[in-house]
Amino acid sequence: MNGSTYGLNPKMIIFLLFMGNFISGLDRFLINYGIVHISKDLQLNASSTGLILSIFFLGYAIMQLPGGWLADRFGAKLVIFISIVGFSLFTGLTGLAWSLASLIAIRFIFGLTEGSFFPAGAKLISSTIPQEQRSRAMSFYLSALTVAGVAAPLLATTMLLQIGWRMMFVVIGICGSLIGLLYWFYLKPKRERQHQENSASMAGQAAPPVKGVFKALAKKPIVWSLMVASFAYGFISWGTASWVPTYLVNERGLDLRALGILQMIPAVTGFVFFLLAGYVLDRVKAGNEKWFGAVAGIGIAVMVYLMFNAQTITGIVIYQSILPMFAGVLSVVIFSLPIKRLPEAVGGSAVGMINLGMQVAGFVAPLSIGFMIDLFDGSYNGVVWLLVAFGIVCCLAFLTLTSDKENVPEENIEPSIPVSR
């Protein structure tokens, strides 16, 4: 299958996925900066702050399996469009929160609406990009989050000072809705569904088999290895992303303007490292990816330890800027392997299942860190060793991977009923 299947050049599809992932990244990263003001306005302690930072990921995690299944069943484009409109709406509604309870409810539903976006995007990549180029395509797709990481500190600190946290979320929600319109006009979800029906009819068979897919995928060792690696990496990634801004302001004495400028540096290096990781991993002999992942797991643990123990702000930023080298490798390996080694028909479901690990970690990590900070009377020492431990777990998970291409036996999957318009 190629880009003509969807009536668009594959490069255009990747660009649109990049834009969608960029705005989804902004939506979730801005809260990490806005939480400083939100906590003051709503008078929250560290545990409540951690709950707000975590609740998005609970909703996001819940939608990973359904989101991947829906993309396989109804088509990636329709799922992507509904997701981006939904999460943009609830980004805007974040600015209307009046209490801890209302903010928790809004951020939870925000996570539910955004949860389908990533597995649907991965499904689109598996359907339009040749296998030997999928690591690069995935790295570009993922790099949107690092670009959002460049923009988020500057945008957040500027808007927080100029218009406040409430209007900040309203503005970003409007921007996301505009990108949703771009998806509707250029990706044409209805056209994709019509093509799927026509193709199924011409082939004399039903739409891609997806019923019973999770039972079949659960029998694949690669899925479990990558889920564990995804959880461990996700704990480190979302834990640091959620709490480092608060740590730098409260523990290291940075003001918001300095924070915004300094946090752009590791975000820029992250963009470069993500693209480089995709380029390199497309050229690695099949089966050797696990060694890159294992080394990256240890590398990210070392960088986290050095970052929190740096004596100066300069040292923190240096280690933060090196950390994405390992994060880029981990992300690309974790999310490109399933669409390289598993059948295209189950690509969305497989990525959703593996991404479930990372998003569960996204819920657990900020909440756990908040509890630990309160437990240790404001100290981050326990947090550091917890993050290091997950780096080791990530390394061990990659070492369990085999080099063989894995197939999902068709007899384990019941044919689905064709979609009707």
Tab-separated table of C-alpha atoms in Angstrom:
chain	number	residue	atom	x	y	z
A	1	MET	CA	0.000	0.000	0.000
A	2	ASN	CA	1.324	3.491	-0.726
A	3	GLY	CA	0.434	7.100	-0.478
A	4	SER	CA	-1.912	6.961	-3.466
A	5	THR	CA	-4.204	4.813	-1.381
A	6	TYR	CA	-5.220	7.942	0.485
A	7	GLY	CA	-5.071	10.364	-2.438
A	8	LEU	CA	-2.083	12.210	-0.939
A	9	ASN	CA	1.689	12.184	-1.174
A	10	PRO	CA	3.190	10.298	1.806
A	11	LYS	CA	5.275	13.371	2.644
A	12	MET	CA	2.085	15.420	2.938
A	13	ILE	CA	0.594	12.811	5.259
A	14	ILE	CA	3.666	12.885	7.495
A	15	PHE	CA	3.569	16.686	7.546
A	16	LEU	CA	-0.080	16.662	8.641
A	17	LEU	CA	0.646	14.058	11.295
A	18	PHE	CA	3.536	16.208	12.470
A	19	MET	CA	1.254	19.241	12.820
A	20	GLY	CA	-1.370	17.267	14.704
A	21	ASN	CA	1.185	15.777	17.066
A	22	PHE	CA	2.710	19.213	17.552
A	23	ILE	CA	-0.539	20.772	18.752
A	24	SER	CA	-1.285	17.718	20.915
A	25	GLY	CA	2.169	18.159	22.461
A	26	LEU	CA	1.521	21.816	23.186
A	27	ASP	CA	-1.800	20.921	24.790
A	28	ARG	CA	-0.187	18.529	27.238
A	29	PHE	CA	3.124	20.391	27.847
A	30	LEU	CA	1.600	23.761	28.669
A	31	ILE	CA	0.059	22.356	31.835
A	32	ASN	CA	3.581	21.638	33.141
A	33	TYR	CA	4.278	25.386	33.119
A	34	GLY	CA	0.792	26.615	33.877
A	35	ILE	CA	0.595	24.375	36.938
A	36	VAL	CA	2.843	26.792	38.854
A	37	HIS	CA	0.145	29.502	38.576
A	38	ILE	CA	-2.761	27.064	38.768
A	39	SER	CA	-1.455	25.639	42.055
A	40	LYS	CA	-1.266	29.117	43.549
A	41	ASP	CA	-4.732	30.155	42.322
A	42	LEU	CA	-6.412	26.960	43.511
A	43	GLN	CA	-4.174	26.563	46.595
A	44	LEU	CA	-2.955	23.048	45.789
A	45	ASN	CA	-0.307	20.976	47.558
A	46	ALA	CA	2.247	18.769	45.756
A	47	SER	CA	-0.009	15.697	45.838
A	48	SER	CA	-2.935	17.588	44.266
A	49	THR	CA	-0.577	19.087	41.699
A	50	GLY	CA	0.658	15.602	40.833
A	51	LEU	CA	-2.931	14.402	40.442
A	52	ILE	CA	-3.709	17.174	37.947
A	53	LEU	CA	-0.559	16.376	35.966
A	54	SER	CA	-1.387	12.659	36.018
A	55	ILE	CA	-5.121	12.537	35.340
A	56	PHE	CA	-4.720	13.366	31.639
A	57	PHE	CA	-2.645	10.208	31.200
A	58	LEU	CA	-5.284	8.027	32.823
A	59	GLY	CA	-7.816	9.061	30.196
A	60	TYR	CA	-5.160	8.875	27.473
A	61	ALA	CA	-4.152	5.356	28.541
A	62	ILE	CA	-7.756	4.138	28.608
A	63	MET	CA	-8.155	5.075	24.933
A	64	GLN	CA	-5.003	3.386	23.623
A	65	LEU	CA	-6.563	-0.009	22.914
A	66	PRO	CA	-9.927	1.315	21.679
A	67	GLY	CA	-8.150	4.025	19.663
A	68	GLY	CA	-5.914	1.566	17.833
A	69	TRP	CA	-8.832	-0.793	17.211
A	70	LEU	CA	-11.023	2.011	15.884
A	71	ALA	CA	-8.247	3.101	13.492
A	72	ASP	CA	-7.931	-0.465	12.171
A	73	ARG	CA	-11.693	-0.840	11.956
A	74	PHE	CA	-12.995	2.501	10.665
A	75	GLY	CA	-9.911	4.083	9.158
A	76	ALA	CA	-7.161	6.195	10.641
A	77	LYS	CA	-8.279	9.512	9.195
A	78	LEU	CA	-11.736	9.590	10.756
A	79	VAL	CA	-10.332	8.660	14.154
A	80	ILE	CA	-7.597	11.305	13.878
A	81	PHE	CA	-10.081	14.039	12.951
A	82	ILE	CA	-12.484	13.271	15.810
A	83	SER	CA	-9.580	13.088	18.247
A	84	ILE	CA	-7.992	16.415	17.336
A	85	VAL	CA	-11.302	18.289	17.485
A	86	GLY	CA	-12.129	16.691	20.833
A	87	PHE	CA	-8.853	17.369	22.577
A	88	SER	CA	-8.749	20.939	21.262
A	89	LEU	CA	-12.185	21.559	22.776
A	90	PHE	CA	-11.128	20.314	26.203
A	91	THR	CA	-7.846	22.195	26.048
A	92	GLY	CA	-9.914	25.362	25.782
A	93	LEU	CA	-12.218	24.235	28.579
A	94	THR	CA	-9.189	23.851	30.875
A	95	GLY	CA	-9.136	27.630	31.088
A	96	LEU	CA	-12.666	27.602	32.538
A	97	ALA	CA	-11.875	25.290	35.479
A	98	TRP	CA	-12.996	26.790	38.814
A	99	SER	CA	-11.893	24.108	41.291
A	100	LEU	CA	-9.650	21.099	41.717
A	101	ALA	CA	-12.541	18.728	40.942
A	102	SER	CA	-13.553	20.536	37.745
A	103	LEU	CA	-9.951	20.671	36.541
A	104	ILE	CA	-9.504	16.964	37.184
A	105	ALA	CA	-12.684	16.143	35.225
A	106	ILE	CA	-11.702	18.343	32.265
A	107	ARG	CA	-8.147	16.998	32.071
A	108	PHE	CA	-9.415	13.405	32.292
A	109	ILE	CA	-11.828	13.869	29.369
A	110	PHE	CA	-9.079	15.740	27.522
A	111	GLY	CA	-6.946	12.599	27.847
A	112	LEU	CA	-9.789	10.408	26.571
A	113	THR	CA	-10.250	12.530	23.455
A	114	GLU	CA	-6.534	12.690	22.670
A	115	GLY	CA	-5.893	9.011	23.360
A	116	SER	CA	-6.821	7.796	19.874
A	117	PHE	CA	-4.558	10.222	18.042
A	118	PHE	CA	-1.188	8.503	18.324
A	119	PRO	CA	-2.173	4.898	17.456
A	120	ALA	CA	-4.290	6.196	14.559
A	121	GLY	CA	-1.286	8.173	13.302
A	122	ALA	CA	0.916	5.085	13.540
A	123	LYS	CA	-1.722	3.137	11.608
A	124	LEU	CA	-1.607	5.771	8.862
A	125	ILE	CA	2.187	5.453	8.687
A	126	SER	CA	2.001	1.668	8.396
A	127	SER	CA	-0.520	2.056	5.543
A	128	THR	CA	1.335	4.678	3.522
A	129	ILE	CA	5.077	4.381	4.164
A	130	PRO	CA	7.351	1.547	2.913
A	131	GLN	CA	8.672	-0.665	5.704
A	132	GLU	CA	12.293	0.373	5.189
A	133	GLN	CA	11.353	4.032	5.773
A	134	ARG	CA	9.022	3.671	8.736
A	135	SER	CA	11.600	4.409	11.439
A	136	ARG	CA	12.307	7.762	9.782
A	137	ALA	CA	8.605	8.459	9.359
A	138	MET	CA	7.961	7.560	12.996
A	139	SER	CA	10.896	9.689	14.159
A	140	PHE	CA	9.499	12.700	12.283
A	141	TYR	CA	6.058	12.038	13.730
A	142	LEU	CA	7.500	11.765	17.233
A	143	SER	CA	9.801	14.760	16.756
A	144	ALA	CA	6.722	16.978	16.728
A	145	LEU	CA	6.632	16.508	20.490
A	146	THR	CA	10.181	17.807	20.794
A	147	VAL	CA	9.313	20.817	18.621
A	148	ALA	CA	6.365	21.387	20.927
A	149	GLY	CA	8.912	21.164	23.704
A	150	VAL	CA	10.812	24.041	22.060
A	151	ALA	CA	7.705	26.161	21.666
A	152	ALA	CA	5.967	25.310	24.945
A	153	PRO	CA	8.388	26.996	27.387
A	154	LEU	CA	8.514	30.228	25.409
A	155	LEU	CA	4.792	30.313	24.615
A	156	ALA	CA	3.770	29.276	28.106
A	157	THR	CA	5.957	31.727	30.007
A	158	THR	CA	5.030	34.582	27.657
A	159	MET	CA	1.302	33.902	27.733
A	160	LEU	CA	1.266	33.239	31.482
A	161	LEU	CA	2.752	36.660	32.091
A	162	GLN	CA	0.700	38.473	29.438
A	163	ILE	CA	-2.775	36.878	29.459
A	164	GLY	CA	-2.763	34.373	32.340
A	165	TRP	CA	-3.166	30.617	32.414
A	166	ARG	CA	-6.889	30.604	31.636
A	167	MET	CA	-6.667	32.490	28.350
A	168	MET	CA	-3.537	30.528	27.422
A	169	PHE	CA	-5.518	27.299	27.246
A	170	VAL	CA	-8.380	28.953	25.365
A	171	VAL	CA	-6.001	30.283	22.689
A	172	ILE	CA	-4.267	26.920	22.202
A	173	GLY	CA	-7.628	25.172	22.003
A	174	ILE	CA	-8.676	27.468	19.159
A	175	CYS	CA	-5.406	26.778	17.325
A	176	GLY	CA	-5.997	23.035	17.630
A	177	SER	CA	-9.492	23.370	16.174
A	178	LEU	CA	-8.048	25.160	13.133
A	179	ILE	CA	-5.612	22.304	12.555
A	180	GLY	CA	-8.571	19.945	12.836
A	181	LEU	CA	-10.156	21.737	9.876
A	182	LEU	CA	-6.919	21.255	7.944
A	183	TYR	CA	-7.202	17.512	8.558
A	184	TRP	CA	-10.797	17.449	7.395
A	185	PHE	CA	-10.125	19.170	4.091
A	186	TYR	CA	-6.869	17.404	3.223
A	187	LEU	CA	-7.326	13.891	4.599
A	188	LYS	CA	-11.001	13.398	3.678
A	189	PRO	CA	-12.048	10.666	6.157
A	190	LYS	CA	-15.129	9.746	4.118
A	191	ARG	CA	-12.997	9.133	1.040
A	192	GLU	CA	-10.803	6.719	2.997
A	193	ARG	CA	-13.800	4.727	4.197
A	194	GLN	CA	-15.192	4.546	0.672
A	195	HIS	CA	-11.850	3.320	-0.614
A	196	GLN	CA	-11.702	0.613	2.040
A	197	GLU	CA	-15.159	-0.636	1.106
A	198	ASN	CA	-14.361	-0.614	-2.617
A	199	SER	CA	-11.079	-2.437	-2.053
A	200	ALA	CA	-12.772	-5.054	0.097
A	201	SER	CA	-15.470	-5.538	-2.499
A	202	MET	CA	-12.943	-5.900	-5.332
A	203	ALA	CA	-10.967	-8.421	-3.347
A	204	GLY	CA	-14.130	-10.334	-2.510
A	205	GLN	CA	-13.508	-10.139	1.199
A	206	ALA	CA	-14.300	-8.065	4.276
A	207	ALA	CA	-12.388	-5.100	5.635
A	208	PRO	CA	-9.059	-5.768	7.422
A	209	PRO	CA	-9.469	-8.421	10.136
A	210	VAL	CA	-9.362	-6.748	13.521
A	211	LYS	CA	-11.847	-8.560	15.743
A	212	GLY	CA	-9.968	-10.618	18.323
A	213	VAL	CA	-6.721	-8.861	17.520
A	214	PHE	CA	-5.772	-8.064	21.135
A	215	LYS	CA	-6.013	-11.726	22.113
A	216	ALA	CA	-3.669	-12.588	19.248
A	217	LEU	CA	-1.268	-9.750	20.004
A	218	ALA	CA	-1.136	-10.718	23.668
A	219	LYS	CA	0.527	-13.982	22.603
A	220	LYS	CA	3.426	-12.134	20.974
A	221	PRO	CA	6.557	-11.731	23.175
A	222	ILE	CA	7.583	-8.589	21.272
A	223	VAL	CA	4.407	-6.831	22.416
A	224	TRP	CA	5.054	-7.542	26.095
A	225	SER	CA	8.733	-6.606	25.889
A	226	LEU	CA	7.904	-3.307	24.226
A	227	MET	CA	5.053	-2.612	26.664
A	228	VAL	CA	7.435	-2.968	29.621
A	229	ALA	CA	10.052	-0.816	27.880
A	230	SER	CA	7.337	1.708	27.034
A	231	PHE	CA	6.170	1.901	30.642
A	232	ALA	CA	9.701	2.301	32.032
A	233	TYR	CA	10.686	4.935	29.486
A	234	GLY	CA	7.334	6.686	29.905
A	235	PHE	CA	7.811	6.911	33.666
A	236	ILE	CA	11.125	8.712	33.171
A	237	SER	CA	9.943	10.862	30.275
A	238	TRP	CA	6.630	12.075	31.702
A	239	GLY	CA	7.945	12.191	35.245
A	240	THR	CA	10.743	14.588	34.333
A	241	ALA	CA	8.635	16.585	31.869
A	242	SER	CA	5.947	17.117	34.493
A	243	TRP	CA	8.123	18.026	37.452
A	244	VAL	CA	11.343	19.599	36.117
A	245	PRO	CA	9.716	23.028	35.511
A	246	THR	CA	8.401	23.078	39.098
A	247	TYR	CA	11.753	21.787	40.365
A	248	LEU	CA	13.692	24.528	38.561
A	249	VAL	CA	11.378	27.276	39.838
A	250	ASN	CA	10.939	26.092	43.425
A	251	GLU	CA	14.277	24.376	44.115
A	252	ARG	CA	16.708	26.192	41.829
A	253	GLY	CA	15.147	29.646	41.965
A	254	LEU	CA	14.544	30.275	38.250
A	255	ASP	CA	11.938	32.830	37.248
A	256	LEU	CA	9.450	32.068	34.480
A	257	ARG	CA	11.267	34.026	31.773
A	258	ALA	CA	14.590	32.314	32.447
A	259	LEU	CA	12.810	28.957	32.625
A	260	GLY	CA	11.206	29.486	29.229
A	261	ILE	CA	14.476	30.374	27.540
A	262	LEU	CA	16.608	27.652	29.114
A	263	GLN	CA	14.096	24.865	28.469
A	264	MET	CA	14.217	25.606	24.735
A	265	ILE	CA	17.795	24.313	24.559
A	266	PRO	CA	17.150	20.627	25.395
A	267	ALA	CA	14.004	20.776	23.263
A	268	VAL	CA	16.047	21.821	20.203
A	269	THR	CA	18.600	19.047	20.750
A	270	GLY	CA	15.692	16.652	21.175
A	271	PHE	CA	14.363	17.461	17.702
A	272	VAL	CA	17.779	16.786	16.148
A	273	PHE	CA	18.329	13.544	18.060
A	274	PHE	CA	14.874	12.176	17.204
A	275	LEU	CA	15.426	12.653	13.466
A	276	LEU	CA	18.920	11.210	13.700
A	277	ALA	CA	17.619	8.166	15.578
A	278	GLY	CA	15.082	7.415	12.834
A	279	TYR	CA	17.712	7.765	10.105
A	280	VAL	CA	20.167	5.434	11.887
A	281	LEU	CA	17.620	2.807	12.928
A	282	ASP	CA	16.315	2.389	9.366
A	283	ARG	CA	19.845	1.291	8.487
A	284	VAL	CA	20.365	-1.075	11.395
A	285	LYS	CA	20.216	-4.778	10.636
A	286	ALA	CA	16.908	-6.260	11.750
A	287	GLY	CA	17.238	-7.695	15.241
A	288	ASN	CA	19.976	-5.318	16.354
A	289	GLU	CA	17.556	-2.590	17.406
A	290	LYS	CA	17.332	-4.131	20.860
A	291	TRP	CA	20.979	-3.304	21.596
A	292	PHE	CA	20.368	0.345	20.795
A	293	GLY	CA	17.341	0.307	23.084
A	294	ALA	CA	19.202	-1.407	25.933
A	295	VAL	CA	22.110	1.051	25.820
A	296	ALA	CA	19.687	3.978	25.592
A	297	GLY	CA	17.867	2.739	28.716
A	298	ILE	CA	21.085	2.886	30.736
A	299	GLY	CA	22.041	6.181	29.111
A	300	ILE	CA	18.830	7.935	30.036
A	301	ALA	CA	19.125	6.704	33.642
A	302	VAL	CA	22.656	8.133	33.902
A	303	MET	CA	21.592	11.483	32.435
A	304	VAL	CA	18.672	11.798	34.868
A	305	TYR	CA	20.970	11.124	37.810
A	306	LEU	CA	23.539	13.678	36.618
A	307	MET	CA	20.844	16.263	35.852
A	308	PHE	CA	19.335	16.264	39.339
A	309	ASN	CA	22.762	16.231	40.983
A	310	ALA	CA	24.310	18.997	38.885
A	311	GLN	CA	25.727	21.817	40.984
A	312	THR	CA	24.725	24.612	38.603
A	313	ILE	CA	21.841	25.527	36.294
A	314	THR	CA	24.264	25.259	33.392
A	315	GLY	CA	25.013	21.669	34.349
A	316	ILE	CA	21.313	20.821	34.517
A	317	VAL	CA	20.699	22.226	31.043
A	318	ILE	CA	23.720	20.387	29.602
A	319	TYR	CA	22.515	17.024	30.893
A	320	GLN	CA	18.956	17.830	29.814
A	321	SER	CA	20.298	18.516	26.331
A	322	ILE	CA	22.124	15.179	26.116
A	323	LEU	CA	19.209	13.182	27.532
A	324	PRO	CA	17.129	13.406	24.275
A	325	MET	CA	19.842	11.460	22.443
A	326	PHE	CA	18.800	8.390	24.424
A	327	ALA	CA	15.118	9.329	24.539
A	328	GLY	CA	15.005	9.591	20.749
A	329	VAL	CA	16.396	6.088	20.314
A	330	LEU	CA	13.960	4.653	22.849
A	331	SER	CA	10.915	6.309	21.291
A	332	VAL	CA	11.747	5.345	17.721
A	333	VAL	CA	12.603	1.728	18.566
A	334	ILE	CA	9.538	1.230	20.761
A	335	PHE	CA	7.040	2.595	18.243
A	336	SER	CA	8.594	1.629	14.904
A	337	LEU	CA	9.255	-2.038	15.699
A	338	PRO	CA	5.554	-3.013	15.903
A	339	ILE	CA	4.768	-1.493	12.478
A	340	LYS	CA	7.868	-3.147	11.039
A	341	ARG	CA	7.492	-6.633	12.489
A	342	LEU	CA	3.720	-7.047	12.737
A	343	PRO	CA	1.109	-7.118	9.933
A	344	GLU	CA	-0.240	-3.802	8.618
A	345	ALA	CA	-3.847	-4.808	9.369
A	346	VAL	CA	-3.131	-4.738	13.109
A	347	GLY	CA	-0.703	-1.801	13.141
A	348	GLY	CA	-2.997	0.603	14.976
A	349	SER	CA	-3.993	-1.966	17.575
A	350	ALA	CA	-0.376	-3.034	18.181
A	351	VAL	CA	0.903	0.512	18.660
A	352	GLY	CA	-2.073	1.344	20.886
A	353	MET	CA	-1.362	-1.706	23.027
A	354	ILE	CA	2.334	-0.839	23.396
A	355	ASN	CA	1.644	2.850	23.941
A	356	LEU	CA	-0.702	1.830	26.751
A	357	GLY	CA	2.406	1.111	28.816
A	358	MET	CA	3.793	4.595	28.307
A	359	GLN	CA	0.513	6.333	29.049
A	360	VAL	CA	-0.159	4.319	32.197
A	361	ALA	CA	3.303	5.472	33.252
A	362	GLY	CA	2.281	9.015	32.347
A	363	PHE	CA	-0.525	8.722	34.889
A	364	VAL	CA	1.518	6.979	37.574
A	365	ALA	CA	4.742	8.993	37.325
A	366	PRO	CA	3.659	12.587	38.117
A	367	LEU	CA	1.347	11.349	40.846
A	368	SER	CA	4.024	9.123	42.384
A	369	ILE	CA	6.616	11.878	42.251
A	370	GLY	CA	4.227	14.295	43.945
A	371	PHE	CA	3.571	11.799	46.737
A	372	MET	CA	7.307	11.118	47.159
A	373	ILE	CA	8.152	14.816	47.369
A	374	ASP	CA	5.558	15.248	50.122
A	375	LEU	CA	6.733	12.042	51.825
A	376	PHE	CA	10.375	13.184	51.899
A	377	ASP	CA	9.520	16.712	53.072
A	378	GLY	CA	10.209	18.379	49.744
A	379	SER	CA	13.356	16.415	48.863
A	380	TYR	CA	13.830	15.036	45.325
A	381	ASN	CA	16.442	12.423	46.346
A	382	GLY	CA	14.013	9.496	46.390
A	383	VAL	CA	12.586	10.608	43.042
A	384	VAL	CA	16.013	10.490	41.396
A	385	TRP	CA	16.698	6.884	42.385
A	386	LEU	CA	13.210	5.826	41.325
A	387	LEU	CA	13.802	7.271	37.849
A	388	VAL	CA	17.207	5.590	37.614
A	389	ALA	CA	15.630	2.233	38.511
A	390	PHE	CA	13.167	2.544	35.640
A	391	GLY	CA	16.047	3.182	33.239
A	392	ILE	CA	17.500	-0.182	34.247
A	393	VAL	CA	14.105	-1.850	33.793
A	394	CYS	CA	13.897	-0.360	30.298
A	395	CYS	CA	17.311	-1.807	29.429
A	396	LEU	CA	16.332	-5.282	30.644
A	397	ALA	CA	13.074	-5.214	28.668
A	398	PHE	CA	14.966	-4.624	25.418
A	399	LEU	CA	17.337	-7.484	26.141
A	400	THR	CA	14.362	-9.886	26.051
A	401	LEU	CA	13.541	-9.018	22.428
A	402	THR	CA	14.125	-11.634	19.732
A	403	SER	CA	15.309	-10.842	16.210
A	404	ASP	CA	12.622	-12.771	14.333
A	405	LYS	CA	9.819	-11.038	12.440
A	406	GLU	CA	6.567	-11.920	14.182
A	407	ASN	CA	3.236	-12.594	12.527
A	408	VAL	CA	-0.237	-12.643	13.992
A	409	PRO	CA	-1.838	-15.914	12.798
A	410	GLU	CA	-4.958	-15.116	10.798
A	411	GLU	CA	-6.820	-18.036	12.367
A	412	ASN	CA	-6.614	-16.210	15.724
A	413	ILE	CA	-8.478	-13.204	14.377
A	414	GLU	CA	-12.138	-13.203	13.444
A	415	PRO	CA	-12.984	-11.281	10.256
A	416	SER	CA	-14.714	-7.988	10.926
A	417	ILE	CA	-17.920	-6.820	9.307
A	418	PRO	CA	-17.365	-4.284	6.504
A	419	VAL	CA	-18.137	-0.701	7.420
A	420	SER	CA	-21.246	0.743	5.796
A	421	ARG	CA	-21.582	4.408	4.969
